[in-house]
Amino acid sequence: MIDLARYSAFARYIGYRALASVPTILGLVVLTFVISHMIPGNPALTVIGPERNPQELQILEQEMGLNKPLYIQFYNYLAGLVHGNLGYSFIQQQSVSSLVASRFPASLELAIASVLIGIPVALFLGLWTALRVNRPEDHAVRVFSLLGISMPVFWVGTELILVFYSFFHLLPASGQLDPALSPPTTITGMYILDSAFTGNFPDLVSSLSHIVLPALALSIFTIAFLSRIVRSGMLDVLGTDYIRTSAAIGLPRNVIVNKYALRNALLPAITVGALTVAGLIAGVVLTETVFGWIGLGYLAFQSIEGPDYPSLIAVVLISGFLFVIANFIADILYAVVDPRVRL
Amino acid sequence: MFNTVSRQVSKFESGLELLRQLVRNRTGLIGLIIIAFYVFLAIAGPALAPYPPNYIPSAETVVGPSPAHLFGTDLYGRDILSRVLYAARLDMLLSLIGVTIGFAIGEVIGLVAGYYGKKTDQALMRGMDILLAFPGLLLAIAIAVFLGQGFFSIVIAVAVVGIPGFARITRSVVLSTKQELFVTGAVSIGASRFKILKDHIFPNTLSPSLVLYSISLGTAMLVAAGLSFLGAGIPPPTAEWGAMITLGLQAYNDWWMAVFPGLAITGAVMGFNMLGEGLREAMDVTLRR
């Protein structure tokens, strides 16, 4: 029998959480709108360049809707967003939404790779040190994690290039693919997946070797940050009465750890999961810049120099949006692991 | 309850007892020593530097670490040790001023939101949620780019990123302190709202904020260096650790160019993190007594 009441309570919880993120997303849009209106000077002027003709300028201002009242401008901005219109980048000579669409898969690929390295290692280190409190290995991991949250990620990336490219010639320093190769047929936009799907072996090897260093650089923060949370979560649980009771009645240690303790120990890790995502997004911008990884983060870096305001605003807005979604998913996961939350 | 809380307030007001607790804690002590060293560098760095930061020798070019240039020279032949030393003052000031502004504004917002509650609270904290909904670095980039390159743009960017954290933590302390007997007592003898906030609630918010303050100084340093690395921070040729790493990345066969400024940042951030952790542990001990 399916427990309908339980499922509907869960559905209500998800619905409530989703509704709660709406004002935040609206706030993000308002804030980015406000920031984009803080641009010193006339946006039409930056588009048209210094050798303008007053008449052309006026026409452009009209086209850009700059002579309309602010609330109408905001409405147009919002309506554009809903239709996926993020504006036009005059510096990149294309619409921002097509830029974002072409850059997003690369960033996603990098983020997934770093999470695939980061989360297992963080879980392992956290649980391992929790079971070995105050032994030398615990202290070693503690120092590593302190270093991991204190090192600038762009410096870590630079040093990885120095060691693995300059000294040992093991791995490539930048880019996503050997320049001599042509990119695989686009299916997902992620080189590793696409080359695997199309059976393009040289591309697969090349794209895998290119992702190692940036993914590693990016995963260090996740490992350092998450392993401490997992460790303290595990220690808290191991100190509880029900664990002591299960030990007292003679349950094997691995049953206690794996069946009873683990689930509760991971709760705090899920709550900070969203924070890790924020670190990841910031890390992606810096890491992509170091490794010439042409994703959304690299777009942010490129847009600083112009400055290419529409692209920059788009990346900032998207990163905020992703962060809100990450928070939402963390809330849901939390409810899955801890049924008390749903009530 | 009355006694414990008022004792705790007076203890941290003196500051000396907190320092004693901090020194007894190994992590806190190491953090304190590291930060003291950096403060010394920030003050005396320029005096200790063997060369002016932007001095470009006519004959010398890129050289590795040697007696004449302990940390080597950069792409333009500038002495890296001198630049690291000069940048200490700049980077420390950037995060100190930025975080202090963020702390001050966040503290006021948290006090007002927590104490007045209702719609004021709703409006203020909703705003904080929106600021928190951006990953810090991205928000900082946007602010720094729209304000234009320079010292004060970074300071403002760092401050804005810091505000919501301080507001949240202050508000939560206010909410719990508001219920305490000594506040009810103050209300009953007719103390004004401002006086209650200033004398009875505000001091209690300081200790949790202090932990966040220390950790934020480290985070701010990473943000400031990251902004300069991306080209949205301190413009060249000013010596700044993050910008120095950018130069090092352009010449990654010359290992010394990126290593030393990176070590400088890592050391400072580690110091602030350890100090923060030490403060947290030191204050927990006093609370448990």
mmCIF file of C-alpha atoms in Angstrom, chain B residues 21-285:
data_model
loop_
_atom_site.group_PDB
_atom_site.id
_atom_site.type_symbol
_atom_site.label_atom_id
_atom_site.label_comp_id
_atom_site.label_asym_id
_atom_site.label_seq_id
_atom_site.Cartn_x
_atom_site.Cartn_y
_atom_site.Cartn_z
ATOM 1 C CA GLN B 21 41.165 32.440 26.909
ATOM 2 C CA LEU B 22 42.324 32.882 23.338
ATOM 3 C CA VAL B 23 45.999 32.497 24.191
ATOM 4 C CA ARG B 24 45.256 29.300 26.103
ATOM 5 C CA ASN B 25 43.743 27.841 22.934
ATOM 6 C CA ARG B 26 46.477 26.570 20.618
ATOM 7 C CA THR B 27 44.714 27.309 17.318
ATOM 8 C CA GLY B 28 43.790 30.789 18.520
ATOM 9 C CA LEU B 29 47.307 31.507 19.721
ATOM 10 C CA ILE B 30 48.889 30.495 16.413
ATOM 11 C CA GLY B 31 46.301 32.575 14.555
ATOM 12 C CA LEU B 32 46.991 35.546 16.795
ATOM 13 C CA ILE B 33 50.748 35.275 16.195
ATOM 14 C CA ILE B 34 50.290 34.994 12.420
ATOM 15 C CA ILE B 35 47.995 38.019 12.324
ATOM 16 C CA ALA B 36 50.309 40.014 14.582
ATOM 17 C CA PHE B 37 53.089 39.257 12.100
ATOM 18 C CA TYR B 38 50.953 40.452 9.178
ATOM 19 C CA VAL B 39 49.957 43.604 11.041
ATOM 20 C CA PHE B 40 53.657 44.228 11.602
ATOM 21 C CA LEU B 41 54.291 43.736 7.867
ATOM 22 C CA ALA B 42 51.436 46.064 7.000
ATOM 23 C CA ILE B 43 52.986 48.771 9.164
ATOM 24 C CA ALA B 44 56.687 48.204 8.563
ATOM 25 C CA GLY B 45 56.602 46.455 5.156
ATOM 26 C CA PRO B 46 57.530 49.479 3.035
ATOM 27 C CA ALA B 47 60.390 50.283 5.402
ATOM 28 C CA LEU B 48 61.710 46.720 5.190
ATOM 29 C CA ALA B 49 61.457 46.447 1.402
ATOM 30 C CA PRO B 50 64.903 46.463 -0.247
ATOM 31 C CA TYR B 51 63.588 48.201 -3.417
ATOM 32 C CA PRO B 52 60.732 50.546 -4.309
ATOM 33 C CA PRO B 53 57.760 48.400 -5.456
ATOM 34 C CA ASN B 54 57.726 49.660 -9.029
ATOM 35 C CA TYR B 55 61.464 50.040 -9.496
ATOM 36 C CA ILE B 56 62.452 48.603 -12.883
ATOM 37 C CA PRO B 57 66.229 48.141 -13.156
ATOM 38 C CA SER B 58 67.774 49.138 -16.461
ATOM 39 C CA ALA B 59 70.082 46.146 -16.944
ATOM 40 C CA GLU B 60 68.572 43.357 -14.869
ATOM 41 C CA THR B 61 65.713 41.314 -16.231
ATOM 42 C CA VAL B 62 63.931 38.243 -14.928
ATOM 43 C CA VAL B 63 66.001 36.456 -12.270
ATOM 44 C CA GLY B 64 65.105 33.720 -9.786
ATOM 45 C CA PRO B 65 65.586 33.924 -6.032
ATOM 46 C CA SER B 66 69.120 35.081 -5.255
ATOM 47 C CA PRO B 67 70.867 37.105 -2.522
ATOM 48 C CA ALA B 68 70.088 40.329 -4.376
ATOM 49 C CA HIS B 69 66.435 39.374 -4.883
ATOM 50 C CA LEU B 70 65.368 36.862 -2.231
ATOM 51 C CA PHE B 71 62.033 36.157 -3.960
ATOM 52 C CA GLY B 72 63.336 36.803 -7.475
ATOM 53 C CA THR B 73 62.012 39.406 -9.900
ATOM 54 C CA ASP B 74 58.859 39.540 -12.009
ATOM 55 C CA LEU B 75 58.373 39.906 -15.750
ATOM 56 C CA TYR B 76 59.459 43.549 -15.642
ATOM 57 C CA GLY B 77 62.443 42.924 -13.382
ATOM 58 C CA ARG B 78 60.690 44.330 -10.295
ATOM 59 C CA ASP B 79 61.759 42.854 -6.946
ATOM 60 C CA ILE B 80 59.036 40.443 -5.777
ATOM 61 C CA LEU B 81 59.967 40.566 -2.088
ATOM 62 C CA SER B 82 59.523 44.345 -2.090
ATOM 63 C CA ARG B 83 56.199 44.066 -3.897
ATOM 64 C CA VAL B 84 54.941 41.379 -1.502
ATOM 65 C CA LEU B 85 55.912 43.617 1.426
ATOM 66 C CA TYR B 86 54.278 46.724 -0.014
ATOM 67 C CA ALA B 87 51.120 44.799 -0.891
ATOM 68 C CA ALA B 88 50.741 43.632 2.735
ATOM 69 C CA ARG B 89 49.536 47.080 3.765
ATOM 70 C CA LEU B 90 47.172 47.382 0.802
ATOM 71 C CA ASP B 91 45.588 43.926 1.160
ATOM 72 C CA MET B 92 45.253 44.168 4.931
ATOM 73 C CA LEU B 93 43.658 47.618 4.659
ATOM 74 C CA LEU B 94 41.292 46.503 1.885
ATOM 75 C CA SER B 95 39.812 43.694 3.910
ATOM 76 C CA LEU B 96 39.961 45.538 7.231
ATOM 77 C CA ILE B 97 38.077 48.602 5.988
ATOM 78 C CA GLY B 98 35.668 46.570 3.852
ATOM 79 C CA VAL B 99 34.761 44.074 6.549
ATOM 80 C CA THR B 100 34.481 46.789 9.199
ATOM 81 C CA ILE B 101 31.977 48.705 7.074
ATOM 82 C CA GLY B 102 30.088 45.468 6.374
ATOM 83 C CA PHE B 103 30.113 44.658 10.073
ATOM 84 C CA ALA B 104 28.860 48.112 11.083
ATOM 85 C CA ILE B 105 25.988 48.157 8.579
ATOM 86 C CA GLY B 106 25.100 44.500 9.155
ATOM 87 C CA GLU B 107 25.141 45.012 12.918
ATOM 88 C CA VAL B 108 22.729 47.964 12.692
ATOM 89 C CA ILE B 109 20.411 46.092 10.307
ATOM 90 C CA GLY B 110 20.443 43.017 12.554
ATOM 91 C CA LEU B 111 19.755 45.079 15.689
ATOM 92 C CA VAL B 112 16.878 46.965 14.117
ATOM 93 C CA ALA B 113 15.363 43.896 12.443
ATOM 94 C CA GLY B 114 15.618 41.753 15.545
ATOM 95 C CA TYR B 115 14.415 44.359 18.018
ATOM 96 C CA TYR B 116 11.587 45.981 16.077
ATOM 97 C CA GLY B 117 10.422 42.717 14.486
ATOM 98 C CA LYS B 118 7.274 42.444 12.372
ATOM 99 C CA LYS B 119 7.313 44.284 9.041
ATOM 100 C CA THR B 120 10.659 46.008 9.629
ATOM 101 C CA ASP B 121 12.202 42.622 10.259
ATOM 102 C CA GLN B 122 10.512 41.061 7.247
ATOM 103 C CA ALA B 123 11.596 43.809 4.880
ATOM 104 C CA LEU B 124 15.177 44.000 6.094
ATOM 105 C CA MET B 125 15.800 40.265 6.228
ATOM 106 C CA ARG B 126 14.187 39.706 2.837
ATOM 107 C CA GLY B 127 16.724 42.165 1.476
ATOM 108 C CA MET B 128 19.517 40.284 3.207
ATOM 109 C CA ASP B 129 18.261 37.003 1.709
ATOM 110 C CA ILE B 130 18.558 38.524 -1.738
ATOM 111 C CA LEU B 131 22.130 39.653 -1.098
ATOM 112 C CA LEU B 132 22.896 36.189 0.249
ATOM 113 C CA ALA B 133 21.383 34.596 -2.847
ATOM 114 C CA PHE B 134 24.349 35.714 -4.935
ATOM 115 C CA PRO B 135 27.606 33.838 -4.603
ATOM 116 C CA GLY B 136 29.803 36.447 -2.870
ATOM 117 C CA LEU B 137 32.506 36.725 -5.495
ATOM 118 C CA LEU B 138 30.004 37.271 -8.322
ATOM 119 C CA LEU B 139 28.246 40.054 -6.420
ATOM 120 C CA ALA B 140 31.632 41.603 -5.683
ATOM 121 C CA ILE B 141 32.604 41.450 -9.361
ATOM 122 C CA ALA B 142 29.386 43.149 -10.402
ATOM 123 C CA ILE B 143 29.776 45.930 -7.830
ATOM 124 C CA ALA B 144 33.471 46.461 -8.530
ATOM 125 C CA VAL B 145 32.954 46.598 -12.301
ATOM 126 C CA PHE B 146 30.013 48.987 -12.109
ATOM 127 C CA LEU B 147 31.802 51.281 -9.689
ATOM 128 C CA GLY B 148 35.002 51.227 -11.732
ATOM 129 C CA GLN B 149 38.448 49.918 -10.787
ATOM 130 C CA GLY B 150 40.057 51.134 -7.622
ATOM 131 C CA PHE B 151 40.548 50.848 -3.885
ATOM 132 C CA PHE B 152 37.143 52.074 -2.799
ATOM 133 C CA SER B 153 35.205 49.965 -5.288
ATOM 134 C CA ILE B 154 36.776 46.863 -3.771
ATOM 135 C CA VAL B 155 36.150 48.129 -0.253
ATOM 136 C CA ILE B 156 32.463 48.641 -1.075
ATOM 137 C CA ALA B 157 32.230 45.283 -2.848
ATOM 138 C CA VAL B 158 33.764 43.515 0.158
ATOM 139 C CA ALA B 159 31.495 45.429 2.535
ATOM 140 C CA VAL B 160 28.288 44.587 0.660
ATOM 141 C CA VAL B 161 29.226 40.914 0.494
ATOM 142 C CA GLY B 162 29.781 40.938 4.264
ATOM 143 C CA ILE B 163 26.602 42.764 5.351
ATOM 144 C CA PRO B 164 24.041 39.905 5.261
ATOM 145 C CA GLY B 165 26.163 37.536 7.346
ATOM 146 C CA PHE B 166 26.568 40.079 10.151
ATOM 147 C CA ALA B 167 22.909 41.102 9.929
ATOM 148 C CA ARG B 168 21.726 37.508 10.282
ATOM 149 C CA ILE B 169 23.944 36.577 13.187
ATOM 150 C CA THR B 170 23.185 39.825 15.042
ATOM 151 C CA ARG B 171 19.455 39.424 14.500
ATOM 152 C CA SER B 172 19.445 35.893 15.888
ATOM 153 C CA VAL B 173 21.269 37.020 19.031
ATOM 154 C CA VAL B 174 18.880 39.962 19.437
ATOM 155 C CA LEU B 175 15.882 37.639 19.166
ATOM 156 C CA SER B 176 17.120 35.449 21.991
ATOM 157 C CA THR B 177 18.463 38.286 24.134
ATOM 158 C CA LYS B 178 15.189 40.195 23.863
ATOM 159 C CA GLN B 179 13.549 37.472 25.942
ATOM 160 C CA GLU B 180 16.082 37.716 28.774
ATOM 161 C CA LEU B 181 15.076 38.980 32.181
ATOM 162 C CA PHE B 182 17.505 41.880 32.226
ATOM 163 C CA VAL B 183 15.884 43.305 29.087
ATOM 164 C CA THR B 184 12.405 42.918 30.548
ATOM 165 C CA GLY B 185 13.796 44.581 33.655
ATOM 166 C CA ALA B 186 15.149 47.499 31.690
ATOM 167 C CA VAL B 187 11.812 47.897 29.899
ATOM 168 C CA SER B 188 9.950 47.831 33.227
ATOM 169 C CA ILE B 189 12.000 50.645 34.733
ATOM 170 C CA GLY B 190 11.255 52.739 31.654
ATOM 171 C CA ALA B 191 14.543 52.663 29.760
ATOM 172 C CA SER B 192 14.257 54.014 26.227
ATOM 173 C CA ARG B 193 14.413 51.666 23.248
ATOM 174 C CA PHE B 194 17.691 53.170 22.116
ATOM 175 C CA LYS B 195 19.232 52.744 25.545
ATOM 176 C CA ILE B 196 18.077 49.119 25.775
ATOM 177 C CA LEU B 197 19.509 48.373 22.350
ATOM 178 C CA LYS B 198 22.769 50.143 23.085
ATOM 179 C CA ASP B 199 23.455 49.062 26.648
ATOM 180 C CA HIS B 200 21.724 45.721 27.029
ATOM 181 C CA ILE B 201 21.418 44.032 23.672
ATOM 182 C CA PHE B 202 24.270 45.342 21.558
ATOM 183 C CA PRO B 203 27.086 44.088 23.836
ATOM 184 C CA ASN B 204 25.701 40.565 23.654
ATOM 185 C CA THR B 205 25.789 40.544 19.863
ATOM 186 C CA LEU B 206 29.482 41.358 19.762
ATOM 187 C CA SER B 207 30.954 37.995 20.651
ATOM 188 C CA PRO B 208 29.370 35.919 17.855
ATOM 189 C CA SER B 209 30.035 38.791 15.445
ATOM 190 C CA LEU B 210 33.679 38.781 16.484
ATOM 191 C CA VAL B 211 34.136 35.201 15.243
ATOM 192 C CA LEU B 212 32.490 36.055 11.949
ATOM 193 C CA TYR B 213 34.534 39.260 11.759
ATOM 194 C CA SER B 214 37.802 37.394 11.961
ATOM 195 C CA ILE B 215 36.800 34.757 9.419
ATOM 196 C CA SER B 216 35.356 37.448 7.125
ATOM 197 C CA LEU B 217 38.691 39.264 7.096
ATOM 198 C CA GLY B 218 40.181 36.146 5.516
ATOM 199 C CA THR B 219 37.322 35.704 3.056
ATOM 200 C CA ALA B 220 37.528 39.390 2.129
ATOM 201 C CA MET B 221 41.207 39.000 1.398
ATOM 202 C CA LEU B 222 40.404 36.123 -0.975
ATOM 203 C CA VAL B 223 37.667 38.173 -2.646
ATOM 204 C CA ALA B 224 39.899 41.242 -3.012
ATOM 205 C CA ALA B 225 42.763 39.172 -4.423
ATOM 206 C CA GLY B 226 40.312 37.331 -6.708
ATOM 207 C CA LEU B 227 38.957 40.639 -8.028
ATOM 208 C CA SER B 228 42.459 41.871 -8.802
ATOM 209 C CA PHE B 229 43.335 38.529 -10.376
ATOM 210 C CA LEU B 230 40.347 38.867 -12.701
ATOM 211 C CA GLY B 231 41.234 42.458 -13.539
ATOM 212 C CA ALA B 232 38.333 44.007 -11.612
ATOM 213 C CA GLY B 233 40.382 45.081 -8.607
ATOM 214 C CA ILE B 234 43.477 47.118 -7.984
ATOM 215 C CA PRO B 235 44.776 48.261 -11.397
ATOM 216 C CA PRO B 236 48.452 47.786 -12.311
ATOM 217 C CA PRO B 237 51.176 48.719 -11.593
ATOM 218 C CA THR B 238 50.224 48.856 -7.900
ATOM 219 C CA ALA B 239 51.589 45.865 -6.007
ATOM 220 C CA GLU B 240 48.717 43.621 -4.902
ATOM 221 C CA TRP B 241 49.002 39.908 -4.124
ATOM 222 C CA GLY B 242 46.207 38.704 -6.419
ATOM 223 C CA ALA B 243 47.409 40.823 -9.340
ATOM 224 C CA MET B 244 50.932 39.502 -8.782
ATOM 225 C CA ILE B 245 49.630 35.956 -9.226
ATOM 226 C CA THR B 246 48.095 37.021 -12.560
ATOM 227 C CA LEU B 247 51.568 38.065 -13.698
ATOM 228 C CA GLY B 248 52.968 34.782 -12.392
ATOM 229 C CA LEU B 249 50.418 32.844 -14.412
ATOM 230 C CA GLN B 250 51.669 34.570 -17.546
ATOM 231 C CA ALA B 251 55.116 33.139 -16.928
ATOM 232 C CA TYR B 252 54.512 29.829 -15.267
ATOM 233 C CA ASN B 253 57.951 28.496 -16.056
ATOM 234 C CA ASP B 254 59.335 31.045 -13.599
ATOM 235 C CA TRP B 255 57.872 29.449 -10.505
ATOM 236 C CA TRP B 256 58.835 32.169 -8.024
ATOM 237 C CA MET B 257 56.546 34.797 -9.529
ATOM 238 C CA ALA B 258 53.288 33.207 -8.383
ATOM 239 C CA VAL B 259 54.531 31.195 -5.393
ATOM 240 C CA PHE B 260 55.427 34.049 -3.044
ATOM 241 C CA PRO B 261 52.357 36.295 -3.367
ATOM 242 C CA GLY B 262 50.201 33.131 -3.124
ATOM 243 C CA LEU B 263 51.946 32.095 0.073
ATOM 244 C CA ALA B 264 51.399 35.600 1.439
ATOM 245 C CA ILE B 265 47.642 35.401 0.835
ATOM 246 C CA THR B 266 47.351 31.850 2.135
ATOM 247 C CA GLY B 267 49.244 32.726 5.328
ATOM 248 C CA ALA B 268 47.044 35.721 6.081
ATOM 249 C CA VAL B 269 43.760 33.925 5.351
ATOM 250 C CA MET B 270 44.909 30.958 7.426
ATOM 251 C CA GLY B 271 45.760 33.294 10.288
ATOM 252 C CA PHE B 272 42.315 34.875 10.231
ATOM 253 C CA ASN B 273 40.620 31.475 10.011
ATOM 254 C CA MET B 274 42.627 30.133 12.953
ATOM 255 C CA LEU B 275 41.969 33.274 14.970
ATOM 256 C CA GLY B 276 38.250 32.903 14.255
ATOM 257 C CA GLU B 277 38.250 29.245 15.245
ATOM 258 C CA GLY B 278 40.223 30.055 18.375
ATOM 259 C CA LEU B 279 37.795 32.831 19.310
ATOM 260 C CA ARG B 280 34.842 30.514 18.840
ATOM 261 C CA GLU B 281 36.352 27.866 21.070
ATOM 262 C CA ALA B 282 37.492 30.388 23.677
ATOM 263 C CA MET B 283 33.989 31.865 23.897
ATOM 264 C CA ASP B 284 32.291 28.493 24.013
ATOM 265 C CA VAL B 285 34.358 27.650 27.058
#
